[in-house]
mmCIF file of C-alpha atoms in Angstrom:
data_model
loop_
_atom_site.group_PDB
_atom_site.id
_atom_site.type_symbol
_atom_site.label_atom_id
_atom_site.label_comp_id
_atom_site.label_asym_id
_atom_site.label_seq_id
_atom_site.Cartn_x
_atom_site.Cartn_y
_atom_site.Cartn_z
ATOM 1 C CA MET A 14 -3.123 33.684 -4.641
ATOM 2 C CA THR A 15 -1.276 33.205 -1.514
ATOM 3 C CA VAL A 16 -1.048 35.796 1.158
ATOM 4 C CA SER A 17 1.943 36.446 3.342
ATOM 5 C CA VAL A 18 2.009 36.742 6.970
ATOM 6 C CA GLU A 19 2.680 40.483 6.851
ATOM 7 C CA GLU A 20 -0.181 41.127 4.467
ATOM 8 C CA THR A 21 -2.366 39.130 6.787
ATOM 9 C CA PHE A 22 -1.478 41.278 9.965
ATOM 10 C CA GLN A 23 -2.280 44.342 7.929
ATOM 11 C CA ARG A 24 -5.788 42.935 6.940
ATOM 12 C CA PRO A 25 -8.665 44.244 9.512
ATOM 13 C CA VAL A 26 -9.542 41.572 11.775
ATOM 14 C CA GLY A 27 -13.279 41.688 10.527
ATOM 15 C CA GLU A 28 -12.012 40.841 7.167
ATOM 16 C CA LEU A 29 -9.961 37.856 8.338
ATOM 17 C CA LEU A 30 -13.064 36.512 10.460
ATOM 18 C CA ARG A 31 -15.363 37.068 7.213
ATOM 19 C CA GLY A 32 -12.981 34.645 5.371
ATOM 20 C CA TRP A 33 -12.955 32.199 7.982
ATOM 21 C CA ARG A 34 -16.847 32.094 8.050
ATOM 22 C CA GLU A 35 -16.872 31.837 4.273
ATOM 23 C CA ARG A 36 -14.451 29.210 4.257
ATOM 24 C CA ARG A 37 -16.589 27.013 6.686
ATOM 25 C CA ARG A 38 -19.506 27.927 4.545
ATOM 26 C CA LEU A 39 -21.628 29.628 7.413
ATOM 27 C CA SER A 40 -23.932 32.559 6.930
ATOM 28 C CA GLN A 41 -23.584 35.449 9.256
ATOM 29 C CA LEU A 42 -27.038 34.120 10.646
ATOM 30 C CA GLU A 43 -25.626 30.660 11.350
ATOM 31 C CA LEU A 44 -22.609 31.929 13.003
ATOM 32 C CA ALA A 45 -24.509 34.658 15.161
ATOM 33 C CA ASN A 46 -26.781 31.700 16.390
ATOM 34 C CA GLN A 47 -23.960 29.615 17.415
ATOM 35 C CA VAL A 48 -21.873 32.434 19.122
ATOM 36 C CA GLU A 49 -25.421 33.860 20.500
ATOM 37 C CA VAL A 50 -24.955 37.249 19.323
ATOM 38 C CA SER A 51 -27.150 39.177 16.822
ATOM 39 C CA THR A 52 -26.541 38.726 13.306
ATOM 40 C CA ARG A 53 -26.201 42.591 13.013
ATOM 41 C CA HIS A 54 -23.331 42.281 15.423
ATOM 42 C CA VAL A 55 -21.521 39.708 13.386
ATOM 43 C CA SER A 56 -22.125 42.004 10.227
ATOM 44 C CA PHE A 57 -20.682 45.211 12.058
ATOM 45 C CA VAL A 58 -17.584 43.071 13.112
ATOM 46 C CA GLU A 59 -16.875 42.025 9.359
ATOM 47 C CA THR A 60 -17.281 45.257 8.046
ATOM 48 C CA GLY A 61 -15.258 47.144 10.424
ATOM 49 C CA ARG A 62 -18.052 49.257 11.954
ATOM 50 C CA SER A 63 -17.679 47.617 15.245
ATOM 51 C CA LYS A 64 -14.400 46.480 16.904
ATOM 52 C CA PRO A 65 -14.761 43.061 18.437
ATOM 53 C CA SER A 66 -13.484 42.486 22.033
ATOM 54 C CA ARG A 67 -10.669 40.017 22.717
ATOM 55 C CA GLU A 68 -13.169 37.609 24.083
ATOM 56 C CA MET A 69 -15.325 37.889 20.983
ATOM 57 C CA VAL A 70 -12.431 37.436 18.660
ATOM 58 C CA LEU A 71 -11.668 34.134 20.579
ATOM 59 C CA ARG A 72 -15.601 33.130 20.731
ATOM 60 C CA LEU A 73 -15.749 33.360 16.903
ATOM 61 C CA ALA A 74 -12.632 31.776 16.268
ATOM 62 C CA GLU A 75 -13.680 28.638 18.413
ATOM 63 C CA HIS A 76 -16.968 28.484 16.568
ATOM 64 C CA LEU A 77 -15.170 28.773 13.221
ATOM 65 C CA ASP A 78 -12.679 26.164 14.215
ATOM 66 C CA VAL A 79 -9.632 28.286 13.485
ATOM 67 C CA PRO A 80 -6.456 26.745 14.043
ATOM 68 C CA LEU A 81 -4.504 27.926 16.995
ATOM 69 C CA ARG A 82 -1.721 29.546 14.965
ATOM 70 C CA ASP A 83 -4.291 31.481 13.091
ATOM 71 C CA ARG A 84 -6.134 32.503 16.156
ATOM 72 C CA ASN A 85 -2.898 34.340 17.099
ATOM 73 C CA GLN A 86 -3.122 36.052 13.776
ATOM 74 C CA LEU A 87 -6.718 37.054 14.430
ATOM 75 C CA LEU A 88 -5.902 38.492 17.896
ATOM 76 C CA LEU A 89 -2.880 40.540 16.416
ATOM 77 C CA ALA A 90 -4.872 41.870 13.690
ATOM 78 C CA GLY A 91 -7.582 42.879 16.446
ATOM 79 C CA GLY A 92 -4.997 44.881 18.293
ATOM 80 C CA TYR A 93 -4.483 42.104 20.925
ATOM 81 C CA ALA A 94 -1.492 40.224 22.161
ATOM 82 C CA PRO A 95 -1.697 36.342 21.168
ATOM 83 C CA ILE A 96 -2.475 33.985 24.004
ATOM 84 C CA TYR A 97 -1.433 30.668 22.465
ATOM 85 C CA THR A 98 2.367 29.670 22.851
ATOM 86 C CA GLU A 99 4.412 28.146 20.151
ATOM 87 C CA THR A 100 7.062 26.067 22.203
ATOM 88 C CA SER A 101 9.848 24.106 20.449
ATOM 89 C CA LEU A 102 9.691 20.565 20.962
ATOM 90 C CA HIS A 103 13.169 20.663 21.909
ATOM 91 C CA SER A 104 12.755 22.820 24.939
ATOM 92 C CA PRO A 105 12.561 21.447 28.558
ATOM 93 C CA ALA A 106 8.928 22.495 28.826
ATOM 94 C CA MET A 107 8.242 19.838 25.931
ATOM 95 C CA LEU A 108 10.024 16.944 27.660
ATOM 96 C CA ALA A 109 6.979 15.190 28.827
ATOM 97 C CA ILE A 110 5.309 15.516 25.007
ATOM 98 C CA ARG A 111 8.410 14.174 23.456
ATOM 99 C CA SER A 112 8.661 11.465 26.176
ATOM 100 C CA ALA A 113 5.192 10.416 25.378
ATOM 101 C CA LEU A 114 5.580 10.335 21.912
ATOM 102 C CA ARG A 115 8.799 8.227 21.773
ATOM 103 C CA ARG A 116 6.887 5.602 23.975
ATOM 104 C CA LEU A 117 4.066 5.642 21.798
ATOM 105 C CA LEU A 118 6.184 5.081 18.821
ATOM 106 C CA LYS A 119 8.247 2.349 20.347
ATOM 107 C CA ALA A 120 5.236 0.521 21.733
ATOM 108 C CA HIS A 121 3.970 0.384 17.747
ATOM 109 C CA GLU A 122 6.952 -1.465 16.606
ATOM 110 C CA PRO A 123 7.538 -3.676 14.621
ATOM 111 C CA TYR A 124 5.082 -1.533 12.521
ATOM 112 C CA PRO A 125 5.910 1.722 11.225
ATOM 113 C CA ALA A 126 4.912 4.942 13.020
ATOM 114 C CA MET A 127 5.699 8.690 12.821
ATOM 115 C CA VAL A 128 5.188 11.990 14.028
ATOM 116 C CA VAL A 129 4.795 14.939 11.560
ATOM 117 C CA ASP A 130 4.024 18.689 11.803
ATOM 118 C CA ARG A 131 1.458 20.813 10.125
ATOM 119 C CA TRP A 132 3.454 20.647 6.791
ATOM 120 C CA TRP A 133 3.917 17.032 6.906
ATOM 121 C CA ASN A 134 7.571 17.161 7.913
ATOM 122 C CA LEU A 135 9.070 14.358 9.887
ATOM 123 C CA VAL A 136 9.335 15.102 13.693
ATOM 124 C CA GLU A 137 9.873 11.635 15.106
ATOM 125 C CA ALA A 138 9.720 8.166 13.895
ATOM 126 C CA ASN A 139 10.316 4.578 14.942
ATOM 127 C CA GLU A 140 12.557 1.743 13.570
ATOM 128 C CA GLY A 141 9.905 0.558 11.433
ATOM 129 C CA ILE A 142 9.748 3.468 9.205
ATOM 130 C CA SER A 143 12.977 2.247 7.517
ATOM 131 C CA LEU A 144 10.551 0.282 5.640
ATOM 132 C CA PHE A 145 9.702 3.360 3.834
ATOM 133 C CA THR A 146 13.162 5.019 3.579
ATOM 134 C CA GLU A 147 15.066 2.115 2.218
ATOM 135 C CA GLY A 148 16.633 2.764 -1.346
ATOM 136 C CA VAL A 149 15.124 6.157 -1.678
ATOM 137 C CA ALA A 150 17.220 9.266 -3.112
ATOM 138 C CA PRO A 151 19.368 10.695 -0.284
ATOM 139 C CA GLU A 152 18.151 14.165 -1.279
ATOM 140 C CA LEU A 153 14.643 13.065 -0.127
ATOM 141 C CA LEU A 154 15.971 12.233 3.282
ATOM 142 C CA THR A 155 17.710 15.458 3.957
ATOM 143 C CA ALA A 156 16.053 17.422 6.836
ATOM 144 C CA PRO A 157 13.411 18.463 6.872
ATOM 145 C CA ILE A 158 12.060 15.356 5.547
ATOM 146 C CA ASN A 159 8.649 15.893 3.875
ATOM 147 C CA VAL A 160 6.845 12.447 4.186
ATOM 148 C CA LEU A 161 4.215 13.293 1.447
ATOM 149 C CA ARG A 162 6.977 14.132 -0.825
ATOM 150 C CA LEU A 163 8.912 11.002 0.068
ATOM 151 C CA THR A 164 5.733 8.931 -0.366
ATOM 152 C CA LEU A 165 5.071 10.303 -3.781
ATOM 153 C CA HIS A 166 8.250 10.959 -5.389
ATOM 154 C CA PRO A 167 9.322 8.657 -8.319
ATOM 155 C CA ASP A 168 12.530 8.585 -6.772
ATOM 156 C CA GLY A 169 11.202 7.835 -3.213
ATOM 157 C CA LEU A 170 8.709 5.611 -1.887
ATOM 158 C CA GLY A 171 6.458 5.911 -5.043
ATOM 159 C CA GLY A 172 8.950 3.701 -7.000
ATOM 160 C CA ARG A 173 7.663 0.740 -4.831
ATOM 161 C CA ILE A 174 3.913 1.669 -4.254
ATOM 162 C CA VAL A 175 1.953 -0.968 -6.366
ATOM 163 C CA ASN A 176 -1.217 1.216 -6.122
ATOM 164 C CA LEU A 177 0.468 4.369 -6.649
ATOM 165 C CA ALA A 178 -2.394 6.097 -8.552
ATOM 166 C CA GLU A 179 -4.812 5.246 -5.775
ATOM 167 C CA ILE A 180 -2.573 6.598 -3.122
ATOM 168 C CA ARG A 181 -1.651 9.563 -4.916
ATOM 169 C CA ALA A 182 -5.488 10.485 -5.296
ATOM 170 C CA ASN A 183 -6.015 9.799 -1.668
ATOM 171 C CA ILE A 184 -3.050 11.953 -0.477
ATOM 172 C CA LEU A 185 -3.918 14.911 -2.802
ATOM 173 C CA THR A 186 -7.562 14.741 -1.685
ATOM 174 C CA SER A 187 -6.759 14.711 2.039
ATOM 175 C CA LEU A 188 -4.329 17.597 1.361
ATOM 176 C CA GLN A 189 -6.661 19.751 -0.508
ATOM 177 C CA ARG A 190 -8.938 19.229 2.392
ATOM 178 C CA GLN A 191 -6.340 20.621 4.958
ATOM 179 C CA ILE A 192 -5.558 23.554 2.559
ATOM 180 C CA ILE A 193 -9.275 24.466 2.728
ATOM 181 C CA SER A 194 -9.235 24.073 6.408
ATOM 182 C CA THR A 195 -6.093 26.112 7.123
ATOM 183 C CA ALA A 196 -5.752 28.451 4.099
ATOM 184 C CA ASP A 197 -2.116 27.666 4.486
ATOM 185 C CA PRO A 198 -0.020 28.820 1.447
ATOM 186 C CA ASP A 199 2.940 26.497 2.259
ATOM 187 C CA LEU A 200 0.563 23.554 2.075
ATOM 188 C CA GLN A 201 -0.587 25.025 -1.426
ATOM 189 C CA ASP A 202 2.763 24.814 -2.689
ATOM 190 C CA LEU A 203 3.259 21.531 -1.628
ATOM 191 C CA TYR A 204 0.073 20.378 -3.188
ATOM 192 C CA ASP A 205 1.239 21.983 -6.206
ATOM 193 C CA GLU A 206 4.640 20.080 -6.204
ATOM 194 C CA LEU A 207 3.024 16.599 -5.593
ATOM 195 C CA HIS A 208 0.334 17.207 -8.255
ATOM 196 C CA GLY A 209 2.987 18.179 -10.794
ATOM 197 C CA TYR A 210 5.333 15.065 -10.609
ATOM 198 C CA SER A 211 6.088 13.460 -13.634
ATOM 199 C CA GLY A 212 5.619 9.967 -14.479
ATOM 200 C CA LEU A 213 2.440 9.554 -12.399
ATOM 201 C CA SER A 214 -0.597 8.305 -13.991
ATOM 202 C CA ARG A 215 -3.981 9.787 -13.726
ATOM 203 C CA PRO A 216 -5.314 9.448 -10.204
ATOM 204 C CA ASP A 217 -7.672 6.501 -9.797
ATOM 205 C CA HIS A 218 -10.468 6.867 -7.273
ATOM 206 C CA PRO A 219 -11.784 3.922 -5.022
ATOM 207 C CA GLY A 220 -14.586 1.756 -6.078
ATOM 208 C CA PRO A 221 -17.978 1.858 -4.369
ATOM 209 C CA ALA A 222 -17.408 -1.260 -2.679
ATOM 210 C CA GLU A 223 -14.184 0.000 -0.931
ATOM 211 C CA VAL A 224 -14.101 1.537 2.526
ATOM 212 C CA VAL A 225 -10.460 2.014 3.306
ATOM 213 C CA ILE A 226 -7.508 2.164 0.816
ATOM 214 C CA ALA A 227 -4.407 -0.144 1.679
ATOM 215 C CA MET A 228 -1.017 1.141 0.758
ATOM 216 C CA LYS A 229 0.594 -1.877 -1.298
ATOM 217 C CA VAL A 230 4.383 -1.642 -0.935
ATOM 218 C CA ARG A 231 7.074 -3.837 -2.679
ATOM 219 C CA HIS A 232 9.702 -4.986 -0.504
ATOM 220 C CA GLY A 233 12.161 -7.366 -2.161
ATOM 221 C CA GLU A 234 10.290 -10.263 -3.146
ATOM 222 C CA HIS A 235 7.409 -9.528 -0.915
ATOM 223 C CA GLU A 236 4.225 -7.171 -1.204
ATOM 224 C CA LEU A 237 3.247 -5.336 1.964
ATOM 225 C CA SER A 238 -0.332 -4.214 2.415
ATOM 226 C CA LEU A 239 -0.680 -1.466 5.008
ATOM 227 C CA LEU A 240 -3.473 0.693 6.451
ATOM 228 C CA SER A 241 -2.627 3.846 8.340
ATOM 229 C CA THR A 242 -4.520 5.818 11.124
ATOM 230 C CA ILE A 243 -3.815 9.703 12.057
ATOM 231 C CA ALA A 244 -4.165 10.959 15.694
ATOM 232 C CA THR A 245 -3.872 14.275 17.258
ATOM 233 C CA PHE A 246 -3.655 15.582 20.670
ATOM 234 C CA GLY A 247 -6.856 16.489 22.437
ATOM 235 C CA THR A 248 -7.498 19.936 23.489
ATOM 236 C CA PRO A 249 -3.960 21.293 23.040
ATOM 237 C CA VAL A 250 -3.334 25.050 24.047
ATOM 238 C CA ASP A 251 0.275 25.281 22.587
ATOM 239 C CA VAL A 252 0.561 26.015 18.549
ATOM 240 C CA THR A 253 3.185 23.260 18.016
ATOM 241 C CA VAL A 254 1.316 20.609 20.082
ATOM 242 C CA SER A 255 -1.943 21.313 18.363
ATOM 243 C CA GLU A 256 -0.290 20.811 14.868
ATOM 244 C CA LEU A 257 1.259 17.311 15.539
ATOM 245 C CA MET A 258 0.027 14.412 13.804
ATOM 246 C CA ILE A 259 0.757 10.657 14.716
ATOM 247 C CA GLU A 260 0.256 8.429 11.750
ATOM 248 C CA GLN A 261 0.582 4.608 12.413
ATOM 249 C CA PHE A 262 0.726 1.990 10.060
ATOM 250 C CA PHE A 263 -0.996 -1.454 10.526
ATOM 251 C CA PRO A 264 -0.964 -4.665 8.392
ATOM 252 C CA ALA A 265 -3.850 -4.920 6.288
ATOM 253 C CA ASP A 266 -3.464 -9.207 6.067
ATOM 254 C CA ASP A 267 -1.929 -11.784 8.195
ATOM 255 C CA ALA A 268 0.886 -12.299 5.710
ATOM 256 C CA THR A 269 1.979 -8.717 6.019
ATOM 257 C CA ALA A 270 1.792 -8.887 9.962
ATOM 258 C CA GLU A 271 4.118 -12.060 9.701
ATOM 259 C CA LEU A 272 6.547 -10.518 7.363
ATOM 260 C CA LEU A 273 6.919 -7.450 9.713
ATOM 261 C CA ARG A 274 7.464 -9.203 12.797
ATOM 262 C CA GLU A 275 10.195 -11.384 10.941
ATOM 263 C CA LEU A 276 11.918 -8.282 9.758
#
């Protein structure tokens, strides 16, 4: 069952904090030890018998690794003003961030690289990303472009991924972990959509000898083998920046590296 933003604000801050504690699989004692308060105090906060201060809400949220967006919601539920800004990437204040991202993406060429937001919508990409968008259905390239949908959709890149079952299993597992971590209903909707695509075989999980999964993509007469890494900004204080993910693809073998340089 999904919970709307309005319903979240109507729920007491203690109830929301208890939900995050349970999501992190911590007992009241474990959380109290981390925050250096009594178990009784944590219990009183969760049950509403004690109203936490603004500082206590933030301390608990930090130790529960609550995303910045949701820390703002906790503050609002506790009767306090949010402290984390959510700045549009197109604003002048974000010029330095945009410039840094574009330099990073450009430096990664000829290999594909892109920046996505919390919901896996494309924010920026370099020229190498055309490797993935070539020949896909036009509706999948209509903004906002969701890269997970683009990857797994039968009319998207999914039609050219040789080991699609493996990649699908890996993506769905990672997305499920993100849902558990964030409790985001929009991500759950995306998971349900991707999981329900017709024409996809049962997910194959990697064998015990595999330490990383390479995505194998047909490109003309060739088969490319690519590995990917995901990076985030360290210690962000803005919601938008905290949710950005930079995904970079690397050739998994010499043949792929040579072909990408030629392309």
